[in-house]
XYZ file of C-alpha atoms in Angstrom:
672
model
C -17.990 12.047 31.383
C -15.308 14.804 31.748
C -17.738 17.325 30.164
C -20.492 16.353 32.652
C -18.094 16.755 35.600
C -17.202 20.160 34.271
C -20.802 21.379 34.566
C -22.253 23.210 37.605
C -25.025 21.517 39.495
C -27.738 24.042 38.762
C -27.676 25.610 35.346
C -25.813 23.170 33.137
C -23.194 25.700 32.032
C -19.601 24.510 32.106
C -17.460 25.659 34.966
C -14.938 27.176 32.671
C -17.645 28.828 30.479
C -19.489 30.510 33.433
C -19.356 34.286 33.631
C -19.010 33.876 37.416
C -15.760 31.850 36.868
C -14.419 34.370 34.409
C -15.144 37.339 36.751
C -13.332 35.499 39.633
C -10.441 34.639 37.387
C -10.022 38.165 36.081
C -10.143 39.740 39.590
C -7.670 37.149 40.969
C -5.341 37.891 37.988
C -5.690 41.585 38.643
C -4.549 41.009 42.232
C -2.080 38.095 41.567
C -0.098 39.458 38.627
C 1.186 42.667 40.317
C 1.751 40.674 43.521
C 3.852 38.100 41.685
C 5.795 40.779 39.942
C 6.427 42.611 43.258
C 7.534 39.397 44.925
C 9.870 38.486 42.053
C 11.412 41.960 42.054
C 11.742 41.925 45.727
C 13.415 38.590 45.727
C 15.720 39.435 42.930
C 16.671 42.842 44.564
C 17.260 41.292 48.010
C 19.305 38.380 46.579
C 21.376 40.788 44.491
C 21.877 43.021 47.519
C 22.874 39.982 49.644
C 25.315 38.741 46.984
C 26.871 42.236 46.720
C 27.188 42.519 50.454
C 28.610 39.033 50.762
C 31.083 39.794 48.014
C 32.217 43.014 49.647
C 32.649 41.287 52.964
C 34.405 38.257 51.597
C 36.746 40.316 49.389
C 37.634 42.480 52.251
C 38.388 39.456 54.475
C 40.565 37.702 51.761
C 42.480 40.930 51.160
C 43.098 41.217 54.855
C 44.488 37.690 55.058
C 46.418 38.182 51.862
C 48.025 41.353 53.468
C 48.922 39.406 56.567
C 50.572 36.703 54.362
C 52.351 39.239 52.294
C 53.699 40.898 55.440
C 55.075 37.503 56.569
C 56.654 36.812 53.187
C 58.180 40.376 53.082
C 59.500 40.176 56.589
C 61.142 36.815 56.043
C 62.594 37.840 52.626
C 63.944 41.150 54.087
C 65.507 39.205 57.001
C 67.459 36.709 54.835
C 68.522 39.431 52.374
C 69.882 41.402 55.305
C 71.936 38.268 56.317
C 73.070 37.711 52.758
C 74.367 41.342 52.644
C 76.056 41.281 56.051
C 79.857 41.769 55.595
C 80.681 39.486 58.428
C 78.728 36.574 56.752
C 80.323 37.351 53.369
C 83.779 37.334 54.962
C 83.086 34.086 56.703
C 81.856 32.390 53.560
C 84.883 33.611 51.501
C 87.131 31.990 54.101
C 88.393 34.963 56.173
C 89.723 33.414 59.232
C 89.229 36.493 61.268
C 85.550 35.755 61.490
C 84.545 32.751 63.529
C 81.541 30.436 62.974
C 79.967 31.485 66.256
C 79.808 35.133 65.104
C 77.899 34.161 61.977
C 75.795 31.836 64.035
C 74.905 34.697 66.376
C 73.815 36.943 63.581
C 71.473 34.274 62.281
C 70.139 33.536 65.733
C 69.398 37.233 66.273
C 67.381 37.305 63.196
C 65.387 34.213 64.220
C 64.690 35.739 67.609
C 63.309 38.910 65.878
C 60.928 36.943 63.750
C 60.131 34.717 66.776
C 58.138 32.172 64.638
C 59.864 29.040 65.857
C 61.755 28.510 62.644
C 65.408 28.962 61.807
C 67.674 30.395 59.119
C 70.460 28.497 57.420
C 73.330 29.128 54.990
C 74.308 26.642 52.260
C 77.427 26.575 50.192
C 77.511 26.590 46.435
C 77.433 22.776 46.466
C 74.075 22.847 48.320
C 75.385 21.455 51.571
C 74.643 23.683 54.640
C 77.621 25.487 56.276
C 75.781 27.500 58.909
C 72.671 27.000 61.096
C 71.630 27.865 64.625
C 71.088 24.190 65.664
C 70.787 20.730 64.282
C 72.805 18.891 61.686
C 73.871 20.117 58.296
C 71.878 18.749 55.336
C 72.195 18.789 51.618
C 69.563 21.095 50.011
C 71.036 21.077 46.550
C 67.876 19.322 45.209
C 65.510 21.980 46.606
C 63.927 24.346 44.063
C 64.538 27.397 46.349
C 68.310 26.629 46.369
C 68.477 26.108 42.603
C 66.666 29.410 42.000
C 68.874 31.331 44.367
C 71.941 29.975 42.621
C 70.557 31.573 39.514
C 70.652 34.883 41.225
C 66.849 34.978 42.211
C 65.236 35.693 45.536
C 62.697 32.945 45.752
C 59.641 31.770 47.757
C 59.039 27.978 47.315
C 55.759 26.102 47.122
C 54.721 23.987 50.029
C 57.434 21.464 51.030
C 58.122 19.178 53.883
C 61.344 19.768 56.007
C 63.926 17.009 55.757
C 64.842 17.335 59.400
C 61.706 18.186 61.219
C 59.044 16.742 58.779
C 56.940 19.880 59.099
C 54.983 21.409 56.168
C 56.497 24.685 55.244
C 57.523 27.220 52.585
C 61.093 28.340 52.182
C 62.604 31.732 51.383
C 65.982 31.915 49.723
C 68.348 34.606 48.417
C 71.846 34.424 46.903
C 75.110 35.663 48.698
C 77.543 37.567 46.470
C 81.226 38.318 46.987
C 83.140 41.444 46.020
C 83.256 40.280 42.427
C 79.549 39.823 42.344
C 79.829 35.992 42.208
C 77.312 33.853 44.012
C 79.169 32.111 46.860
C 76.294 30.816 49.086
C 72.552 30.743 49.622
C 70.712 32.045 52.686
C 67.452 30.165 53.230
C 64.754 30.204 55.852
C 61.757 27.954 56.405
C 58.403 29.106 57.575
C 56.020 26.605 59.215
C 52.713 27.022 57.345
C 50.756 26.007 60.357
C 51.642 29.457 61.804
C 49.461 30.871 59.111
C 46.740 28.406 59.945
C 46.765 29.909 63.417
C 46.399 33.396 62.014
C 43.365 32.221 59.854
C 41.802 30.377 62.675
C 41.986 33.408 65.040
C 39.791 35.357 62.664
C 37.571 32.980 60.788
C 36.734 29.326 60.098
C 36.190 29.417 56.353
C 39.474 30.923 54.931
C 42.217 28.824 53.302
C 45.337 29.250 51.118
C 46.531 27.497 47.908
C 50.045 27.403 46.651
C 51.194 27.685 43.018
C 50.823 23.992 42.372
C 47.254 23.736 43.685
C 47.937 22.195 47.075
C 46.014 23.379 50.120
C 48.604 25.051 52.322
C 46.474 26.146 55.307
C 42.872 26.085 56.324
C 41.219 28.144 59.245
C 39.141 25.111 60.247
C 41.800 22.434 60.788
C 45.525 21.733 60.655
C 47.020 19.814 57.733
C 49.626 17.138 57.847
C 51.338 15.478 60.719
C 48.450 13.193 61.218
C 45.887 15.929 61.562
C 44.418 16.098 58.065
C 45.453 14.725 54.679
C 46.907 16.870 51.891
C 44.183 18.275 49.492
C 44.688 18.944 45.829
C 42.590 22.140 45.026
C 43.817 22.441 41.377
C 40.309 21.583 40.170
C 38.841 24.840 41.483
C 38.030 27.593 38.962
C 39.924 30.041 41.128
C 43.170 28.127 40.499
C 42.674 27.945 36.711
C 42.047 31.655 35.987
C 44.421 34.566 35.856
C 42.428 37.078 37.716
C 43.914 38.744 40.779
C 40.640 38.746 42.811
C 36.915 37.713 42.490
C 33.757 36.342 43.970
C 31.807 33.527 42.429
C 29.849 30.325 43.015
C 32.250 27.408 42.901
C 30.581 24.137 41.727
C 33.565 22.042 42.763
C 33.550 23.237 46.339
C 30.075 22.101 47.549
C 28.463 24.915 45.518
C 29.872 27.468 48.046
C 30.539 31.106 47.148
C 34.295 31.777 47.148
C 36.090 35.052 47.346
C 39.780 34.984 46.490
C 42.893 37.222 46.218
C 46.096 36.249 44.509
C 49.335 37.419 46.168
C 51.342 39.318 43.347
C 54.776 38.304 44.705
C 54.312 34.619 45.508
C 51.313 33.649 43.352
C 49.668 32.113 46.352
C 45.826 32.336 46.504
C 44.107 33.353 49.771
C 40.359 32.292 49.701
C 37.320 32.449 51.964
C 34.069 30.382 51.365
C 30.523 30.922 52.403
C 27.606 28.618 51.877
C 24.694 29.605 49.799
C 22.590 29.694 52.886
C 24.988 32.159 54.605
C 24.918 34.354 51.555
C 21.235 34.221 50.640
C 19.598 33.019 53.805
C 18.439 36.520 54.935
C 17.299 37.397 51.461
C 15.230 34.247 51.220
C 13.676 34.726 54.582
C 12.601 38.208 53.514
C 11.196 36.811 50.283
C 9.265 34.159 52.347
C 7.693 36.908 54.487
C 6.773 38.834 51.382
C 5.272 35.810 49.765
C 3.175 34.989 52.932
C 1.888 38.574 52.939
C 1.071 38.231 49.196
C -0.820 35.013 49.717
C -2.871 36.590 52.484
C -3.689 39.512 50.141
C -4.443 36.984 47.343
C -6.909 35.090 49.575
C -8.524 38.408 50.573
C -8.962 39.261 46.773
C -10.371 35.835 46.104
C -13.095 36.274 48.806
C -13.936 39.782 47.464
C -14.089 38.295 43.924
C -16.482 35.603 45.055
C -18.781 38.083 46.681
C -18.871 40.379 43.704
C -19.294 37.581 41.188
C -22.189 36.170 43.110
C -23.916 39.588 43.149
C -23.525 39.720 39.408
C -24.491 36.181 38.468
C -27.450 35.418 40.831
C -29.936 37.713 38.926
C -28.648 36.350 35.596
C -29.250 32.752 36.805
C -32.709 33.700 38.025
C -33.629 35.056 34.563
C -32.086 31.992 32.926
C -34.145 29.686 35.078
C -37.373 31.556 34.280
C -36.576 31.401 30.546
C -35.647 27.640 30.840
C -39.090 27.025 32.439
C -40.648 28.885 29.506
C -38.864 26.705 27.092
C -40.428 23.763 28.825
C -43.959 25.197 28.659
C -44.046 26.609 32.187
C -44.679 30.192 33.008
C -42.519 30.963 36.038
C -41.767 34.558 36.896
C -38.434 36.075 38.144
C -38.760 36.643 41.817
C -36.723 38.715 44.325
C -34.451 40.307 41.731
C -37.240 42.312 40.095
C -37.185 44.652 43.092
C -33.541 45.866 42.425
C -32.939 49.340 41.193
C -30.079 48.481 38.779
C -29.930 47.008 35.318
C -30.627 43.458 36.661
C -33.844 44.703 38.069
C -34.790 46.078 34.608
C -34.065 42.710 32.944
C -36.165 40.883 35.564
C -39.185 43.100 35.167
C -39.041 42.802 31.328
C -38.901 38.989 31.595
C -41.985 38.901 33.885
C -43.888 41.145 31.512
C -43.106 38.797 28.512
C -44.169 35.830 30.469
C -47.505 37.343 31.400
C -48.208 38.255 27.747
C -47.368 34.784 26.462
C -49.523 33.119 29.122
C -52.598 35.126 27.938
C -52.014 34.225 24.209
C -51.547 30.528 24.823
C -54.724 30.422 26.794
C -56.764 31.870 23.917
C -55.137 29.474 21.396
C -55.959 26.504 23.550
C -59.692 27.461 23.533
C -59.845 27.959 19.714
C -57.983 24.710 19.195
C -60.614 22.772 21.169
C -63.484 24.223 19.073
C -61.688 23.310 15.803
C -61.124 19.758 17.064
C -64.805 19.121 17.845
C -65.974 20.245 14.417
C -63.378 18.265 12.591
C -64.342 15.150 14.489
C -68.048 15.377 13.326
C -67.085 16.093 9.689
C -64.609 13.246 9.693
C -67.219 10.682 10.946
C -69.715 11.603 8.286
C -67.127 11.330 5.549
C -66.060 7.978 6.926
C -69.673 6.544 6.723
C -70.112 7.805 3.124
C -66.739 6.463 2.076
C -67.446 3.038 3.522
C -70.859 2.762 1.664
C -69.338 3.734 -1.670
C -66.479 1.316 -1.154
C -68.892 -1.542 -0.470
C -70.883 -0.873 -3.751
C -67.767 -0.410 -5.729
C -66.292 -3.704 -4.423
C -69.487 -5.508 -5.311
C -69.546 -4.242 -8.933
C -65.854 -4.876 -9.298
C -66.366 -8.583 -8.180
C -69.214 -8.975 -10.816
C -66.986 -7.480 -13.549
C -64.093 -9.428 -12.501
C -66.208 -12.662 -12.496
C -67.464 -11.947 -16.029
C -64.041 -11.155 -17.376
C -62.768 -14.304 -15.694
C -65.566 -16.372 -17.278
C -64.845 -14.879 -20.691
C -61.219 -15.518 -20.332
C -61.784 -19.092 -19.241
C -64.060 -19.750 -22.303
C -61.566 -18.236 -24.579
C -58.869 -20.329 -22.994
C -61.001 -23.488 -23.409
C -61.603 -22.664 -27.081
C -57.894 -22.263 -27.625
C -57.277 -25.599 -25.743
C -59.822 -27.435 -27.866
C -58.044 -26.169 -30.984
C -54.735 -27.245 -29.527
C -56.246 -30.642 -28.837
C -57.328 -30.920 -32.458
C -53.941 -30.009 -33.639
C -52.378 -32.466 -31.214
C -54.746 -35.224 -32.433
C -53.665 -34.463 -36.054
C -50.047 -34.650 -34.996
C -50.675 -37.910 -33.176
C -52.333 -39.408 -36.182
C -49.452 -38.354 -38.404
C -46.956 -39.757 -35.912
C -48.721 -42.980 -35.682
C -48.575 -43.443 -39.367
C -44.856 -42.668 -39.340
C -44.384 -45.075 -36.394
C -46.158 -47.864 -38.231
C -43.751 -47.467 -41.176
C -40.740 -47.224 -38.844
C -41.860 -50.292 -36.846
C -42.121 -52.407 -40.077
C -38.571 -51.349 -41.121
C -37.258 -52.161 -37.628
C -38.845 -55.572 -37.856
C -37.207 -56.318 -41.122
C -33.785 -55.124 -39.907
C -34.033 -57.192 -36.682
C -34.746 -60.307 -38.729
C -31.731 -59.620 -40.847
C -29.591 -58.981 -37.638
C -30.871 -62.274 -36.227
C -29.697 -64.179 -39.277
C -26.295 -62.511 -39.087
C -25.731 -63.328 -35.490
C -26.609 -66.969 -36.075
C -23.961 -67.122 -38.886
C -21.458 -65.320 -36.795
C -22.143 -67.819 -33.923
C -21.572 -70.802 -36.235
C -18.249 -69.255 -37.533
C -17.029 -68.697 -33.903
C -17.648 -72.328 -33.092
C -15.621 -73.422 -36.152
C -12.850 -70.996 -35.218
C -12.599 -72.409 -31.744
C -12.055 -75.946 -33.282
C -9.295 -74.587 -35.536
C -7.583 -72.880 -32.649
C -7.653 -76.211 -30.736
C -5.844 -77.856 -33.817
C -3.213 -74.934 -33.979
C -2.611 -75.284 -30.309
C -2.124 -79.061 -30.603
C 0.337 -78.569 -33.457
C 2.344 -75.965 -31.531
C 2.491 -78.316 -28.486
C 3.777 -81.089 -30.737
C 6.425 -78.713 -32.121
C 7.368 -77.882 -28.577
C 7.713 -81.566 -27.668
C 9.960 -82.143 -30.754
C 12.110 -79.176 -29.856
C 12.613 -80.585 -26.357
C 13.671 -83.962 -27.886
C 16.155 -82.259 -30.278
C 17.515 -80.313 -27.206
C 18.148 -83.538 -25.451
C 19.924 -84.924 -28.493
C 22.138 -81.816 -28.661
C 23.098 -82.375 -25.031
C 24.199 -85.895 -26.118
C 26.344 -84.433 -28.902
C 27.876 -82.038 -26.458
C 28.703 -84.829 -24.127
C 30.304 -86.907 -26.997
C 32.407 -83.833 -28.117
C 33.672 -83.464 -24.524
C 34.724 -87.174 -24.421
C 36.348 -86.949 -27.839
C 38.331 -83.945 -26.667
C 39.481 -85.912 -23.598
C 40.529 -88.775 -25.870
C 42.416 -86.424 -28.085
C 44.238 -85.078 -24.991
C 45.111 -88.570 -23.814
C 46.327 -89.397 -27.369
C 48.574 -86.372 -27.395
C 50.040 -87.388 -24.024
C 50.750 -90.898 -25.329
C 52.233 -89.496 -28.519
C 54.536 -87.289 -26.576
C 55.691 -90.312 -24.528
C 56.340 -92.292 -27.856
C 58.725 -89.563 -28.907
C 59.653 -89.331 -32.569
C 57.510 -92.375 -33.402
C 54.416 -90.826 -32.103
C 54.610 -87.500 -34.023
C 52.177 -88.494 -36.761
C 49.717 -89.786 -34.090
C 50.087 -86.485 -32.212
C 48.996 -84.590 -35.329
C 45.915 -86.756 -35.776
C 45.047 -86.401 -32.111
C 45.335 -82.573 -32.410
C 43.021 -82.580 -35.348
C 40.563 -84.720 -33.534
C 40.671 -82.321 -30.640
C 39.947 -79.373 -32.919
C 37.068 -81.338 -34.434
C 35.696 -82.053 -30.946
C 35.938 -78.398 -30.030
C 34.021 -77.376 -33.249
C 31.397 -80.038 -32.597
C 30.861 -78.763 -29.057
C 30.676 -75.060 -30.362
C 28.060 -76.143 -32.921
C 26.120 -77.997 -30.282
C 26.104 -74.939 -28.011
C 24.843 -72.781 -30.968
C 22.084 -75.317 -31.713
C 21.092 -75.399 -28.086
C 20.780 -71.697 -27.950
C 18.605 -71.664 -31.081
C 16.522 -74.488 -29.649
C 16.083 -72.502 -26.377
C 14.797 -69.466 -28.301
C 12.457 -71.766 -30.426
C 11.180 -73.403 -27.284
C 10.405 -70.005 -25.652
C 8.583 -68.909 -28.810
C 6.620 -72.133 -28.974
C 5.538 -71.778 -25.387
C 4.489 -68.109 -26.021
C 2.467 -69.351 -29.093
C 0.708 -72.039 -26.939
C -0.295 -69.362 -24.334
C -1.597 -66.921 -27.085
C -3.563 -69.745 -28.645
C -5.046 -70.381 -25.229
C -5.950 -66.765 -24.750
C -7.494 -66.599 -28.231
C -9.529 -69.672 -27.428
C -10.810 -68.187 -24.187
C -11.796 -64.895 -25.860
C -13.624 -66.751 -28.661
C -15.503 -68.809 -26.078
C -16.603 -65.496 -24.395
C -17.626 -64.149 -27.738
C -19.771 -67.187 -28.475
C -21.650 -66.678 -25.124
C -22.137 -62.940 -25.885
C -23.392 -63.806 -29.342
C -25.883 -66.273 -27.883
C -27.261 -63.647 -25.475
C -27.399 -61.057 -28.267
C -29.359 -63.417 -30.512
C -31.927 -64.094 -27.647
C -32.340 -60.338 -27.154
C -32.949 -59.725 -30.872
C -35.568 -62.433 -31.014
C -37.311 -60.963 -28.021
C -37.244 -57.493 -29.643
C -38.917 -58.861 -32.835
C -41.840 -59.938 -30.749
C -42.071 -56.461 -29.024
C -41.897 -54.749 -32.402
C -44.893 -56.805 -33.529
C -46.909 -55.699 -30.537
C -45.987 -52.095 -31.084
C -47.178 -52.226 -34.694
C -50.591 -53.450 -33.475
C -50.958 -50.670 -30.791
C -50.057 -47.939 -33.353
C -52.960 -49.134 -35.543
C -55.334 -48.645 -32.664
C -54.031 -45.108 -31.825
C -54.560 -44.023 -35.396
C -58.194 -45.073 -35.302
C -58.858 -43.138 -32.044
C -57.171 -40.071 -33.520
C -59.522 -40.036 -36.433
C -62.559 -40.075 -34.097
C -61.214 -37.047 -32.145
C -60.699 -35.028 -35.313
C -64.372 -35.448 -36.226
C -65.630 -34.158 -32.871
C -63.295 -31.099 -32.555
C -65.044 -28.736 -34.892
C -68.532 -28.846 -33.154
C -66.895 -28.142 -29.729
C -65.059 -25.166 -30.992
C -68.181 -23.550 -32.421
C -70.087 -23.835 -29.102
C -67.198 -22.382 -27.043
C -66.922 -19.335 -29.435
C -70.537 -18.434 -28.789
C -70.183 -18.639 -25.008
C -67.072 -16.390 -25.105
C -68.960 -13.551 -26.984
C -71.733 -13.538 -24.443
C -69.350 -13.377 -21.455
C -67.388 -10.411 -23.035
C -70.597 -8.380 -23.335
C -71.393 -8.981 -19.649
C -67.932 -8.114 -18.595
C -67.983 -4.732 -20.563
C -71.321 -3.667 -18.796
C -69.894 -4.617 -15.302
C -66.678 -2.559 -15.928
C -68.636 0.566 -16.817
C -70.684 0.378 -13.682
C -67.596 -0.296 -11.621
C -65.856 2.778 -13.112
C -68.772 4.989 -11.997
C -68.676 3.634 -8.433
C -64.955 4.024 -8.357
C -65.219 7.750 -9.208
C -67.954 8.176 -6.495
C -65.611 6.357 -3.976
C -62.653 8.552 -4.869
C -64.770 11.679 -4.355
C -65.854 10.516 -0.944
C -62.395 9.425 -0.013
C -61.113 12.910 -0.846
C -63.755 14.409 1.374
C -62.787 12.046 4.189
C -59.164 12.843 3.739
C -59.798 16.543 3.991
C -61.771 15.992 7.176
C -58.994 13.796 8.574
C -56.506 16.457 7.730
C -58.524 19.072 9.558
C -58.819 16.703 12.496
C -54.994 16.078 12.464
C -54.380 19.821 12.458
C -56.698 20.231 15.397
C -55.105 17.427 17.269
C -51.585 18.677 16.631
C -52.695 22.109 17.700
C -54.051 20.726 20.979
C -50.929 18.688 21.505
C -48.705 21.671 21.078
C -50.826 23.691 23.378
C -50.434 21.053 26.055
C -46.747 22.096 26.098
C -47.785 25.271 27.914
C -48.758 24.758 31.618
C -50.579 27.021 33.899
C -48.397 29.406 35.958
C -47.291 27.880 39.371
């Protein structure tokens, strides 16, 4: 289905395989590739230029703000260092009473008025507790990093801190105060409200900001930080904070993918940054690229239209020639029209195609006429050959039927002769078998008579055995009854032994009562008791033997009964067998008589067999001669029929050739 959809509607050529498609694609590629390269180069050049310009502008801006911040830091540091080196201040700190507190306070106030930033300068003693300030209460700053660094002899600018008195976000400047022996006796420190720098940034831009050495956002041009205005922001995740470069311009993924220019202050380590969105940096370049692309698309559409026009002018004459040749392959002679008037190579192709079609049309017309003549002649020859072939086939079939009948008659006579011989042999076999059967029947009769006498004797013996078995059964029953009587007597003996034992026991008791006089009687009583026990034991043994004898007697009675029943069944079977043998004797006598009759009939058949065989042999010889003559005649007619058939086949082949030629010529139609 996909292949069919890929074909054009007119010529059956796949869309991708068409020369027209290929020409269009080539011309489009010729226009599109340089255009795409130009757009790409233009876009890359414009974006690179925009990035370079943005970098220059942003770097200039951050260096400007970094210079402003450096000036602030330098001014503040120079001011506190001048205070620390003032002799009046040193004298006051060392305890010179000629210098009053108000004099030192005036010196500090004059410095603050020069700076005029709203902040004040203070002096802390070596213990960190303030000793001079223009206003407010003294506080302990010993835990401040700037104080600790100054006590080490360093002039120091702190990270962002929060004032203990005012709660403002600020950075602090500090420097040590030395006495004449170069010992640190105090620290001069001054705070700077970082929101003042926010105002400087906000007056120039809305995208600049500053980060201190710990990564905290100190100030931002777009908003104030702290005091309820904006939360503290940790900027330590920015790449600008984690590198050691002094300046740069790059795309920061952790800051909304904005471009950031930065400059690191060499004295404080603070970083001043300015950010620009990607749209601010590349917007103009992209707009220029869109304009270039739109112009390119317009040019590409123009190239496509020109390609379609040119491809159409190339492919139309080719399609016209293809349609003409396609009609020719279907047997139709259609010339190429319209394009044969052209003066270019396509016109030459169209004229050559038309000339070929005219020549083929003339040749096919002549072949059609000749094919019609050959077909008429072959039809007449084929009809004559068919008539001769049919006549020869009829004669051949008649002769073959006669020969077949003669052969069949000879075969049947021969078969009958063989069957008569077989009948004679069978009669001889029957006669021989009847003689053997007569002898066997006589022997069977004698054996049956002997069996009958044996069965009668066996029946008499069985009757006598039954009577003896009855006598044995009666004897065993009598024995069983005697055993039962003995068993009863043994029970009596057991009872007497028990009574005797009781008497012995009573005698022993009485002898014991008699004392010394009854000892002899006690011995007799004891012996009588032992005798009673022995009698009882013997009676028990006799009873057990009698029980065993009684069980065996009962089993013998049952066995005798079973033998008697089996012998009775045997007598019945012997009677039935004797009856069957007597009946068989009568059947054997009848069989002997029938065998004698069969033997006599067989003798008669044997005497008639020879004359029948001679007659059948004569008939068979005559039939074989007739069959041989018929076969010779049939062979001659068969040869004639084959010759006529060959002639008819040749005529039919010629007819088929003519028909095939006519059919093939029908493929070619007249020119439309």
